[in-house]
Amino acid sequence: MPASSTSLAYLAALERLGAGRVALASVYHPELTARFSAFLAEAGVETVHAVSAGAGSDRDLATWSPARITGLAEAGAHDDAEAVLLPETALHTTPLLGELEARLGKPVLTATAVTVWDALDRLGAEPVQDGLGTMFSGAAGRRRPSSSSS
């Protein structure tokens, strides 16, 4: 049975996109943002810019308005990044993905979107849906089947 996590889904999405330089638009406190950046670095992904909102609880994050989420993404974006990451599943980002990518001019990978995309991809489903950004546009391509027969 295929298994993953949100953090591993980020790595799979970045690999699929061929993106090795990212910007982090993090809701976390700076220490947690730095830990996620270190996790990415261990996998060979460079964080070229990061912002930390130092937000409170998941309940608080679930109340963030689209304008506040967009503001965080814009603050986190950087010209040298190949993608912008918003690593938090409590943010209601799914309806904003298309708009965020249009505003920032690059893929925007959110925690919920990469988790769903990776699960579908691992199960062999075609993760394509209009309005959900680059990862769901079909532009990211398909995983190559494993050469292992186990």
Coordinates of N, CA and C in Angstrom, one line a residue, residues 4 6 15 21 25 36 41 45 47 70-71 74 76 82-83 95 97 104 108 116-117 120 133 139 148:
S4 N 2.4 8.1 2.4 CA 3.1 9.3 2.3 C 2.8 10.2 3.5
T6 N 2.3 14.8 4.3 CA 2.3 16.1 3.6 C 3.7 16.6 3.3
E15 N 9.8 17.6 -7.0 CA 10.5 16.8 -7.9 C 9.8 16.7 -9.2
R21 N 14.4 25.4 -6.0 CA 14.5 26.6 -5.2 C 13.1 27.1 -4.9
A25 N 6.0 30.7 2.5 CA 5.1 31.6 3.1 C 4.4 30.8 4.2
F36 N 11.2 23.3 8.8 CA 10.7 22.9 7.5 C 11.7 23.2 6.4
A41 N 16.0 21.3 2.7 CA 17.4 21.3 2.4 C 18.0 19.9 2.4
V45 N 16.5 20.8 -1.6 CA 15.7 21.9 -2.1 C 16.2 23.1 -1.3
T47 N 15.8 26.9 0.1 CA 14.8 27.9 0.4 C 15.5 29.3 0.2
T70 N -3.7 35.5 0.8 CA -3.0 36.1 -0.4 C -1.9 37.0 0.0
G71 N -2.1 37.8 1.0 CA -1.0 38.7 1.5 C 0.2 37.9 2.0
E74 N 2.0 36.5 -1.1 CA 2.8 37.6 -1.7 C 4.0 38.0 -1.0
G76 N 5.7 36.1 0.9 CA 6.7 35.0 0.9 C 7.3 34.8 -0.5
E82 N 11.4 29.0 -7.6 CA 10.7 28.3 -8.7 C 9.2 27.9 -8.3
A83 N 9.0 28.0 -7.0 CA 7.6 27.7 -6.5 C 7.5 28.4 -5.1
P95 N -9.6 27.2 -2.9 CA -10.2 28.0 -3.9 C -9.4 29.1 -4.4
L97 N -6.0 28.8 -5.3 CA -4.8 28.4 -6.0 C -4.6 29.0 -7.4
L104 N 1.4 35.4 -8.6 CA 2.8 35.3 -8.3 C 3.6 34.8 -9.5
V108 N 2.2 27.5 -6.9 CA 2.0 27.7 -5.5 C 1.5 26.3 -5.0
V116 N -3.4 15.9 -1.3 CA -4.4 15.2 -2.2 C -3.8 14.8 -3.5
W117 N -3.0 15.7 -4.1 CA -2.3 15.4 -5.4 C -1.5 14.1 -5.3
L120 N -3.5 10.9 -4.8 CA -4.1 10.4 -6.1 C -3.1 9.9 -7.0
G133 N -4.5 25.0 -9.9 CA -3.1 25.3 -10.0 C -2.3 24.3 -10.9
A139 N -0.1 19.6 -16.3 CA 1.2 20.1 -16.7 C 2.4 19.5 -16.0
S148 N 10.6 -1.6 -10.2 CA 10.5 -2.7 -9.3 C 9.2 -3.4 -9.5

